mmCIF file of C-alpha atoms and ligand atoms in Angstrom:
data_model
loop_
_atom_site.group_PDB
_atom_site.id
_atom_site.type_symbol
_atom_site.label_atom_id
_atom_site.label_comp_id
_atom_site.label_asym_id
_atom_site.label_seq_id
_atom_site.Cartn_x
_atom_site.Cartn_y
_atom_site.Cartn_z
ATOM 1 C CA MET A 187 -1.007 4.560 21.269
ATOM 2 C CA THR A 188 1.292 4.044 18.357
ATOM 3 C CA GLY A 189 -0.135 3.475 14.963
ATOM 4 C CA LEU A 190 1.435 2.390 11.703
ATOM 5 C CA ILE A 191 3.627 5.125 10.173
ATOM 6 C CA THR A 192 6.355 3.014 8.488
ATOM 7 C CA MET A 193 6.962 -0.704 8.232
ATOM 8 C CA ASP A 194 9.486 -0.294 11.061
ATOM 9 C CA ASP A 195 6.486 -0.155 13.397
ATOM 10 C CA LEU A 196 5.901 -3.858 12.885
ATOM 11 C CA THR A 197 8.162 -6.805 13.533
ATOM 12 C CA ASN A 198 8.290 -9.657 10.988
ATOM 13 C CA GLU A 199 6.317 -11.834 13.467
ATOM 14 C CA GLU A 200 3.672 -9.150 13.795
ATOM 15 C CA ILE A 201 3.430 -8.812 9.996
ATOM 16 C CA LEU A 202 2.931 -12.572 9.562
ATOM 17 C CA SER A 203 0.410 -12.723 12.332
ATOM 18 C CA ILE A 204 -1.571 -9.851 10.894
ATOM 19 C CA LEU A 205 -1.517 -11.563 7.473
ATOM 20 C CA ASP A 206 -2.910 -14.694 9.166
ATOM 21 C CA ASP A 207 -5.681 -12.651 10.749
ATOM 22 C CA ALA A 208 -6.381 -11.116 7.305
ATOM 23 C CA GLU A 209 -6.703 -14.541 5.742
ATOM 24 C CA ARG A 210 -9.237 -15.640 8.367
ATOM 25 C CA LEU A 211 -11.207 -12.464 7.664
ATOM 26 C CA LEU A 212 -11.701 -13.214 3.933
ATOM 27 C CA PRO A 213 -15.331 -14.388 4.264
ATOM 28 C CA VAL A 214 -16.168 -11.233 6.259
ATOM 29 C CA ALA A 215 -14.502 -9.030 3.607
ATOM 30 C CA ARG A 216 -16.522 -10.860 0.909
ATOM 31 C CA GLY A 217 -19.760 -10.149 2.793
ATOM 32 C CA GLU A 218 -20.428 -13.863 3.312
ATOM 33 C CA LEU A 219 -20.259 -13.564 7.076
ATOM 34 C CA TYR A 220 -21.071 -10.767 9.543
ATOM 35 C CA LEU A 221 -18.568 -10.378 12.370
ATOM 36 C CA PRO A 222 -19.058 -7.071 14.234
ATOM 37 C CA LEU A 223 -15.683 -7.132 16.055
ATOM 38 C CA LEU A 224 -15.421 -3.308 15.832
ATOM 39 C CA GLN A 225 -18.955 -2.413 16.837
ATOM 40 C CA GLY A 226 -19.000 0.891 18.645
ATOM 41 C CA ARG A 227 -15.630 1.997 17.283
ATOM 42 C CA ILE A 228 -15.201 5.046 15.075
ATOM 43 C CA MET A 229 -12.514 5.600 12.479
ATOM 44 C CA GLY A 230 -11.672 9.052 11.093
ATOM 45 C CA ASN A 231 -10.752 9.159 7.417
ATOM 46 C CA LEU A 232 -8.568 12.193 6.850
ATOM 47 C CA PHE A 233 -7.501 12.313 3.198
ATOM 48 C CA PHE A 234 -5.788 15.540 2.237
ATOM 49 C CA GLU A 235 -4.850 14.064 -1.122
ATOM 50 C CA PRO A 236 -6.933 12.165 -3.722
ATOM 51 C CA SER A 237 -7.650 8.506 -2.958
ATOM 52 C CA THR A 238 -10.043 5.892 -4.195
ATOM 53 C CA ARG A 239 -8.870 2.457 -3.087
ATOM 54 C CA THR A 240 -7.181 3.334 0.220
ATOM 55 C CA ARG A 241 -10.017 5.468 1.519
ATOM 56 C CA MET A 242 -12.789 3.201 0.292
ATOM 57 C CA SER A 243 -11.155 0.005 1.451
ATOM 58 C CA PHE A 244 -10.539 1.442 4.920
ATOM 59 C CA GLU A 245 -14.184 2.420 5.028
ATOM 60 C CA THR A 246 -15.318 -1.012 3.794
ATOM 61 C CA ALA A 247 -13.058 -2.737 6.303
ATOM 62 C CA MET A 248 -14.469 -0.743 9.219
ATOM 63 C CA LYS A 249 -18.093 -1.216 8.136
ATOM 64 C CA ARG A 250 -17.795 -4.931 7.460
ATOM 65 C CA LEU A 251 -16.637 -5.315 11.028
ATOM 66 C CA GLY A 252 -19.582 -3.346 12.414
ATOM 67 C CA GLY A 253 -17.642 -0.099 13.025
ATOM 68 C CA ASP A 254 -18.386 3.414 11.923
ATOM 69 C CA VAL A 255 -16.515 5.948 9.842
ATOM 70 C CA ILE A 256 -16.385 9.727 9.826
ATOM 71 C CA ASN A 257 -14.797 11.494 6.875
ATOM 72 C CA LEU A 258 -13.025 14.840 6.570
ATOM 73 C CA GLY A 259 -14.601 14.885 3.151
ATOM 74 C CA ASP A 260 -13.342 17.143 0.441
ATOM 75 C CA VAL A 261 -10.457 19.290 1.766
ATOM 76 C CA LYS A 262 -11.980 22.251 -0.100
ATOM 77 C CA THR A 263 -15.123 22.114 2.076
ATOM 78 C CA SER A 264 -13.306 21.558 5.399
ATOM 79 C CA SER A 265 -11.696 24.043 7.737
ATOM 80 C CA VAL A 266 -8.344 23.401 6.071
ATOM 81 C CA VAL A 267 -9.259 26.111 3.593
ATOM 82 C CA LYS A 268 -9.726 28.521 6.508
ATOM 83 C CA GLY A 269 -6.108 27.943 7.390
ATOM 84 C CA GLU A 270 -6.476 25.321 10.150
ATOM 85 C CA THR A 271 -3.171 23.657 10.837
ATOM 86 C CA LEU A 272 -2.758 19.842 10.576
ATOM 87 C CA PHE A 273 -1.906 19.840 14.280
ATOM 88 C CA ASP A 274 -5.255 21.462 15.208
ATOM 89 C CA THR A 275 -7.208 19.248 12.839
ATOM 90 C CA ILE A 276 -5.648 16.123 14.332
ATOM 91 C CA GLN A 277 -6.142 17.270 17.916
ATOM 92 C CA MET A 278 -9.823 17.751 17.222
ATOM 93 C CA VAL A 279 -10.513 14.535 15.232
ATOM 94 C CA ASP A 280 -8.582 12.688 17.919
ATOM 95 C CA GLY A 281 -11.417 13.527 20.277
ATOM 96 C CA TYR A 282 -14.085 12.250 17.848
ATOM 97 C CA THR A 283 -12.516 8.902 16.951
ATOM 98 C CA ASP A 284 -10.757 5.729 18.155
ATOM 99 C CA ILE A 285 -8.368 5.485 15.213
ATOM 100 C CA ILE A 286 -7.435 7.708 12.264
ATOM 101 C CA ALA A 287 -6.479 6.767 8.686
ATOM 102 C CA MET A 288 -4.788 9.643 6.919
ATOM 103 C CA ARG A 289 -3.112 10.618 3.699
ATOM 104 C CA HIS A 290 -1.211 13.858 3.212
ATOM 105 C CA PRO A 291 0.920 15.343 0.391
ATOM 106 C CA ARG A 292 3.762 16.168 2.791
ATOM 107 C CA GLN A 293 6.365 13.556 3.666
ATOM 108 C CA GLY A 294 6.546 13.081 7.397
ATOM 109 C CA ALA A 295 2.933 14.284 7.982
ATOM 110 C CA ALA A 296 1.773 10.966 9.421
ATOM 111 C CA GLN A 297 4.504 10.976 12.070
ATOM 112 C CA TYR A 298 3.701 14.578 12.872
ATOM 113 C CA ALA A 299 0.025 13.600 13.244
ATOM 114 C CA GLN A 300 0.923 10.677 15.465
ATOM 115 C CA ASP A 301 2.874 13.004 17.742
ATOM 116 C CA ALA A 302 -0.232 15.211 18.074
ATOM 117 C CA ALA A 303 -2.735 12.309 18.535
ATOM 118 C CA ARG A 304 -3.730 10.032 21.358
ATOM 119 C CA VAL A 305 -5.392 7.507 19.025
ATOM 120 C CA PRO A 306 -3.376 5.375 16.567
ATOM 121 C CA ILE A 307 -2.626 6.861 13.115
ATOM 122 C CA LEU A 308 -2.640 4.649 10.051
ATOM 123 C CA ASN A 309 -0.438 6.215 7.432
ATOM 124 C CA GLY A 310 -2.310 5.919 4.147
ATOM 125 C CA GLY A 311 0.489 7.719 2.288
ATOM 126 C CA ASP A 312 2.636 10.721 3.173
ATOM 127 C CA GLY A 313 3.945 12.464 0.051
ATOM 128 C CA ALA A 314 6.705 10.432 -1.539
ATOM 129 C CA GLY A 315 7.454 8.884 1.902
ATOM 130 C CA ASN A 316 5.731 5.689 2.998
ATOM 131 C CA HIS A 317 2.546 3.713 2.402
ATOM 132 C CA PRO A 318 2.680 0.831 4.956
ATOM 133 C CA THR A 319 -0.969 -0.280 4.782
ATOM 134 C CA GLN A 320 -0.477 -0.753 1.013
ATOM 135 C CA THR A 321 2.582 -2.866 1.813
ATOM 136 C CA MET A 322 0.480 -5.104 4.084
ATOM 137 C CA LEU A 323 -1.957 -5.809 1.284
ATOM 138 C CA ASP A 324 0.956 -6.271 -1.171
ATOM 139 C CA LEU A 325 2.554 -8.811 1.155
ATOM 140 C CA PHE A 326 -0.803 -10.528 1.591
ATOM 141 C CA THR A 327 -1.163 -10.796 -2.190
ATOM 142 C CA ILE A 328 2.394 -12.112 -2.665
ATOM 143 C CA ARG A 329 1.970 -14.728 0.065
ATOM 144 C CA GLN A 330 -1.415 -15.775 -1.334
ATOM 145 C CA ALA A 331 0.177 -16.407 -4.724
ATOM 146 C CA HIS A 332 3.499 -17.976 -3.710
ATOM 147 C CA GLY A 333 2.705 -19.448 -0.301
ATOM 148 C CA ARG A 334 5.588 -17.596 1.292
ATOM 149 C CA LEU A 335 7.426 -14.235 1.359
ATOM 150 C CA ASP A 336 10.977 -15.307 1.879
ATOM 151 C CA GLY A 337 13.528 -15.742 -0.877
ATOM 152 C CA LEU A 338 11.470 -14.435 -3.822
ATOM 153 C CA LYS A 339 12.773 -12.456 -6.754
ATOM 154 C CA VAL A 340 10.858 -9.228 -7.028
ATOM 155 C CA VAL A 341 11.086 -6.634 -9.828
ATOM 156 C CA LEU A 342 9.884 -3.198 -8.708
ATOM 157 C CA ALA A 343 9.387 -0.975 -11.749
ATOM 158 C CA GLY A 344 8.493 2.605 -12.736
ATOM 159 C CA ASP A 345 8.648 5.619 -10.508
ATOM 160 C CA LEU A 346 10.874 4.426 -7.695
ATOM 161 C CA ARG A 347 11.902 7.957 -6.817
ATOM 162 C CA TYR A 348 8.505 9.342 -5.848
ATOM 163 C CA GLY A 349 6.535 6.115 -5.382
ATOM 164 C CA ARG A 350 5.798 5.657 -1.685
ATOM 165 C CA THR A 351 4.347 2.147 -2.258
ATOM 166 C CA VAL A 352 7.722 0.836 -3.454
ATOM 167 C CA HIS A 353 9.604 2.632 -0.644
ATOM 168 C CA SER A 354 7.641 0.779 2.014
ATOM 169 C CA LEU A 355 7.466 -2.523 0.094
ATOM 170 C CA SER A 356 11.168 -2.723 -0.599
ATOM 171 C CA HIS A 357 11.932 -2.372 3.106
ATOM 172 C CA ALA A 358 9.552 -5.155 4.008
ATOM 173 C CA LEU A 359 10.701 -7.489 1.240
ATOM 174 C CA THR A 360 14.310 -7.005 2.312
ATOM 175 C CA ARG A 361 13.392 -8.101 5.821
ATOM 176 C CA PHE A 362 11.963 -11.289 4.387
ATOM 177 C CA GLY A 363 15.110 -12.002 2.350
ATOM 178 C CA CYS A 364 13.776 -11.243 -1.113
ATOM 179 C CA GLU A 365 16.077 -10.344 -3.996
ATOM 180 C CA LEU A 366 15.136 -6.955 -5.415
ATOM 181 C CA ILE A 367 15.541 -5.660 -8.952
ATOM 182 C CA PHE A 368 14.778 -1.959 -9.327
ATOM 183 C CA ALA A 369 13.823 -1.140 -12.972
ATOM 184 C CA SER A 370 13.408 2.574 -13.658
ATOM 185 C CA PRO A 371 14.484 5.342 -15.954
ATOM 186 C CA THR A 372 17.598 7.063 -14.512
ATOM 187 C CA LEU A 373 15.615 10.086 -13.501
ATOM 188 C CA LEU A 374 13.242 7.955 -11.416
ATOM 189 C CA GLN A 375 15.713 5.730 -9.634
ATOM 190 C CA MET A 376 15.174 4.590 -6.081
ATOM 191 C CA PRO A 377 16.641 7.308 -3.778
ATOM 192 C CA ALA A 378 20.298 6.490 -3.028
ATOM 193 C CA GLU A 379 19.720 6.636 0.744
ATOM 194 C CA ILE A 380 16.967 4.004 0.529
ATOM 195 C CA VAL A 381 19.216 1.702 -1.627
ATOM 196 C CA SER A 382 22.127 2.029 0.792
ATOM 197 C CA ASP A 383 19.820 1.479 3.790
ATOM 198 C CA LEU A 384 18.443 -1.685 2.120
ATOM 199 C CA ARG A 385 21.968 -2.925 1.420
ATOM 200 C CA GLU A 386 22.966 -2.312 5.059
ATOM 201 C CA HIS A 387 20.067 -4.536 5.950
ATOM 202 C CA GLY A 388 21.475 -7.301 3.852
ATOM 203 C CA ALA A 389 19.447 -6.754 0.618
ATOM 204 C CA THR A 390 20.580 -7.963 -2.769
ATOM 205 C CA VAL A 391 19.581 -5.070 -5.031
ATOM 206 C CA THR A 392 20.205 -4.664 -8.755
ATOM 207 C CA GLU A 393 19.382 -1.359 -10.491
ATOM 208 C CA THR A 394 18.601 -1.341 -14.189
ATOM 209 C CA GLU A 395 16.733 0.605 -16.869
ATOM 210 C CA ASP A 396 15.854 -2.598 -18.691
ATOM 211 C CA LEU A 397 12.444 -3.727 -17.413
ATOM 212 C CA TYR A 398 11.631 -6.235 -20.143
ATOM 213 C CA GLY A 399 14.989 -8.023 -19.864
ATOM 214 C CA SER A 400 14.521 -8.383 -16.061
ATOM 215 C CA ILE A 401 11.181 -10.172 -15.832
ATOM 216 C CA ASP A 402 11.906 -13.677 -17.092
ATOM 217 C CA ASP A 403 13.117 -15.195 -13.856
ATOM 218 C CA ALA A 404 11.050 -12.962 -11.511
ATOM 219 C CA ASP A 405 8.412 -14.299 -9.098
ATOM 220 C CA VAL A 406 6.722 -10.857 -8.811
ATOM 221 C CA VAL A 407 6.724 -7.806 -11.109
ATOM 222 C CA TYR A 408 5.439 -4.785 -9.303
ATOM 223 C CA MET A 409 4.586 -1.967 -11.721
ATOM 224 C CA THR A 410 3.973 1.674 -10.590
ATOM 225 C CA ARG A 411 2.529 4.823 -12.063
ATOM 226 C CA ILE A 412 4.844 7.782 -12.706
ATOM 227 C CA GLN A 413 3.787 10.159 -9.971
ATOM 228 C CA LYS A 414 3.081 13.214 -12.107
ATOM 229 C CA GLU A 415 1.844 15.308 -9.193
ATOM 230 C CA ARG A 416 5.253 15.097 -7.412
ATOM 231 C CA PHE A 417 7.344 16.571 -10.230
ATOM 232 C CA ALA A 418 8.497 20.149 -9.665
ATOM 233 C CA ASP A 419 9.278 20.432 -13.394
ATOM 234 C CA GLU A 420 6.722 19.509 -16.111
ATOM 235 C CA ASP A 421 9.418 18.939 -18.709
ATOM 236 C CA GLU A 422 11.096 16.438 -16.456
ATOM 237 C CA TYR A 423 7.809 14.519 -16.251
ATOM 238 C CA ALA A 424 7.366 14.680 -20.031
ATOM 239 C CA ARG A 425 10.851 13.087 -20.404
ATOM 240 C CA CYS A 426 9.915 9.965 -18.431
ATOM 241 C CA ALA A 427 6.157 9.662 -19.119
ATOM 242 C CA GLY A 428 5.348 6.401 -20.853
ATOM 243 C CA ALA A 429 8.769 4.929 -20.051
ATOM 244 C CA TYR A 430 7.417 1.407 -19.549
ATOM 245 C CA LYS A 431 4.387 -0.150 -21.170
ATOM 246 C CA LEU A 432 4.160 -3.747 -20.134
ATOM 247 C CA HIS A 433 2.231 -5.711 -22.782
ATOM 248 C CA ALA A 434 1.134 -9.371 -22.987
ATOM 249 C CA LYS A 435 3.692 -9.792 -25.775
ATOM 250 C CA HIS A 436 6.474 -9.232 -23.205
ATOM 251 C CA LEU A 437 5.340 -12.267 -21.156
ATOM 252 C CA GLY A 438 6.257 -15.126 -23.449
ATOM 253 C CA ASP A 439 9.227 -16.411 -21.387
ATOM 254 C CA VAL A 440 8.206 -15.531 -17.817
ATOM 255 C CA LYS A 441 7.678 -18.072 -15.069
ATOM 256 C CA GLY A 442 4.198 -19.645 -15.122
ATOM 257 C CA ASN A 443 3.483 -18.533 -11.521
ATOM 258 C CA MET A 444 4.899 -15.018 -11.837
ATOM 259 C CA ILE A 445 2.438 -12.402 -10.696
ATOM 260 C CA ILE A 446 2.084 -8.845 -11.940
ATOM 261 C CA MET A 447 1.023 -6.369 -9.310
ATOM 262 C CA HIS A 448 0.228 -2.627 -9.341
ATOM 263 C CA PRO A 449 -1.110 -0.480 -6.491
ATOM 264 C CA LEU A 450 -3.364 1.281 -8.983
ATOM 265 C CA PRO A 451 -4.373 3.635 -10.489
ATOM 266 C CA ARG A 452 -2.553 2.702 -13.676
ATOM 267 C CA VAL A 453 -2.054 5.124 -16.510
ATOM 268 C CA ASP A 454 -0.373 3.357 -19.458
ATOM 269 C CA GLU A 455 2.303 1.241 -17.752
ATOM 270 C CA ILE A 456 0.274 -1.948 -18.004
ATOM 271 C CA HIS A 457 -1.484 -2.564 -21.290
ATOM 272 C CA PRO A 458 -5.016 -4.007 -21.005
ATOM 273 C CA SER A 459 -3.762 -7.095 -22.920
ATOM 274 C CA VAL A 460 -2.081 -8.129 -19.669
ATOM 275 C CA ASP A 461 -5.406 -8.181 -17.772
ATOM 276 C CA GLU A 462 -6.451 -11.412 -19.470
ATOM 277 C CA THR A 463 -3.256 -13.282 -18.649
ATOM 278 C CA ARG A 464 -2.788 -15.629 -15.707
ATOM 279 C CA HIS A 465 -0.172 -13.239 -14.323
ATOM 280 C CA ALA A 466 -2.377 -10.216 -13.705
ATOM 281 C CA ARG A 467 -3.108 -9.861 -10.006
ATOM 282 C CA TYR A 468 -3.812 -6.125 -9.545
ATOM 283 C CA PHE A 469 -7.599 -6.292 -9.109
ATOM 284 C CA GLU A 470 -7.363 -9.078 -6.511
ATOM 285 C CA GLN A 471 -4.649 -6.978 -4.919
ATOM 286 C CA ALA A 472 -7.009 -4.052 -4.602
ATOM 287 C CA PHE A 473 -9.666 -6.306 -3.034
ATOM 288 C CA ASN A 474 -7.030 -7.561 -0.589
ATOM 289 C CA GLY A 475 -6.845 -3.993 0.766
ATOM 290 C CA VAL A 476 -10.081 -4.701 2.644
ATOM 291 C CA VAL A 477 -8.881 -7.755 4.509
ATOM 292 C CA ALA A 478 -5.405 -6.358 5.196
ATOM 293 C CA ARG A 479 -6.940 -3.190 6.589
ATOM 294 C CA MET A 480 -9.506 -5.132 8.635
ATOM 295 C CA ALA A 481 -6.697 -7.057 10.247
ATOM 296 C CA LEU A 482 -4.700 -3.900 10.912
ATOM 297 C CA LEU A 483 -7.622 -2.078 12.431
ATOM 298 C CA CYS A 484 -8.309 -4.960 14.814
ATOM 299 C CA ARG A 485 -4.625 -5.152 15.732
ATOM 300 C CA LEU A 486 -4.273 -1.452 16.471
ATOM 301 C CA LEU A 487 -7.545 -1.284 18.323
ATOM 302 C CA GLY A 488 -6.477 -4.215 20.498
ATOM 303 C CA VAL A 489 -9.253 -6.536 19.237
ATOM 304 C CA THR A 490 -8.408 -10.208 18.733
ATOM 305 C CA VAL A 491 -9.515 -11.834 15.499
ATOM 306 C CA PRO A 492 -11.015 -15.216 16.603
ATOM 307 C CA ALA A 493 -9.198 -18.368 15.413
ATOM 308 C CA ASP A 494 -12.463 -19.741 14.134
ATOM 309 C CA VAL A 495 -14.156 -16.822 12.414
ATOM 310 C CA ASN A 496 -16.916 -19.087 11.004
ATOM 311 C CA ALA A 497 -18.016 -20.194 14.490
ATOM 312 C CA GLN A 498 -18.208 -16.564 15.730
ATOM 313 C CA GLY A 499 -19.750 -14.833 12.756
ATOM 314 C CA GLY A 500 -23.388 -14.752 11.712
ATOM 315 C CA ALA A 501 -25.185 -14.728 8.416
ATOM 316 C CA LEU A 502 -25.709 -11.311 6.864
HETATM 317 C C1 NCD B 640 -0.791 4.595 -4.649
HETATM 318 C C2 NCD B 640 -0.498 5.825 -3.796
HETATM 319 O O1 NCD B 640 -1.436 6.622 -3.487
HETATM 320 O O2 NCD B 640 0.647 5.965 -3.391
HETATM 321 N N1 NCD B 640 -2.192 4.303 -4.738
HETATM 322 C C3 NCD B 640 -2.786 3.559 -3.785
HETATM 323 O O3 NCD B 640 -2.786 3.858 -2.638
HETATM 324 N N2 NCD B 640 -3.381 2.406 -4.216
HETATM 325 C C4 NCD B 640 -0.131 4.610 -5.938
HETATM 326 C C5 NCD B 640 -0.340 5.766 -6.888
HETATM 327 O O4 NCD B 640 -1.080 6.701 -6.619
HETATM 328 O O5 NCD B 640 0.246 5.673 -7.952
#
């Protein structure tokens, strides 16, 4: 069965229908309703790289729907330290589970795992490659705020070179006809092959170093952390660390309904003064990871989310 490795695995219609499912699952994600759609199913969490939100929201999603989760746990205490290959680990976990969520430092690892597995793989981040489940919760958050995805003006800022969240998101936004502004230091520009691919798909893309001058007519400003762990050269990191520090004082002329997003964790690119503004959306965005992943788990496991969740669910 195919999983979700890049956003190319979903059509626009499928994306919208999964977002609709996610919306219906909100009371289940909040714990107001118990709906064990995934009872008897087991998900394997294989995180070969640090994760807080992605791993925990996958686990919450599975458990809120009555399913179970097994974890690889700390890589240091697993057979990986004995030299087990990714191929062997996947082949084995494949036999223990119905679906696998994985994160790996190597770009392309999720596709490699999918080739080795019988069960669907959900790519929770492969190096500087893709992060499609994050994109689903990002799209959910954008649609929740603006009521639509098409035709929005979106600024993607920070580490566009190594940031996998913005790689996946810019592809999806292009497919929905958004205008993209890439704001980054020169060293951290969006890879040229991604920019040309987006343009071939009809995207309107502007590249700039000037973040603060780009936000006034934006509908969404998507900030990212500089991905320190992906730099081969520490001096190079030092040269771009702290490049952008979005502060409440920069928001004087922005649109009233503009939202500021961040996949988190943040370092210093969004000052806490922004948290109190009407624009901050990053903590809701993190919560939305639960509903988006619930809907994805149901879809990939072939389970239909009922049209009337309230009629089917029970009290906790
Ligand atoms: C992101 C990631 O792992 O790519 N985090 C996340 O999944 N929410 C972003 C990051 O680590 O900067």
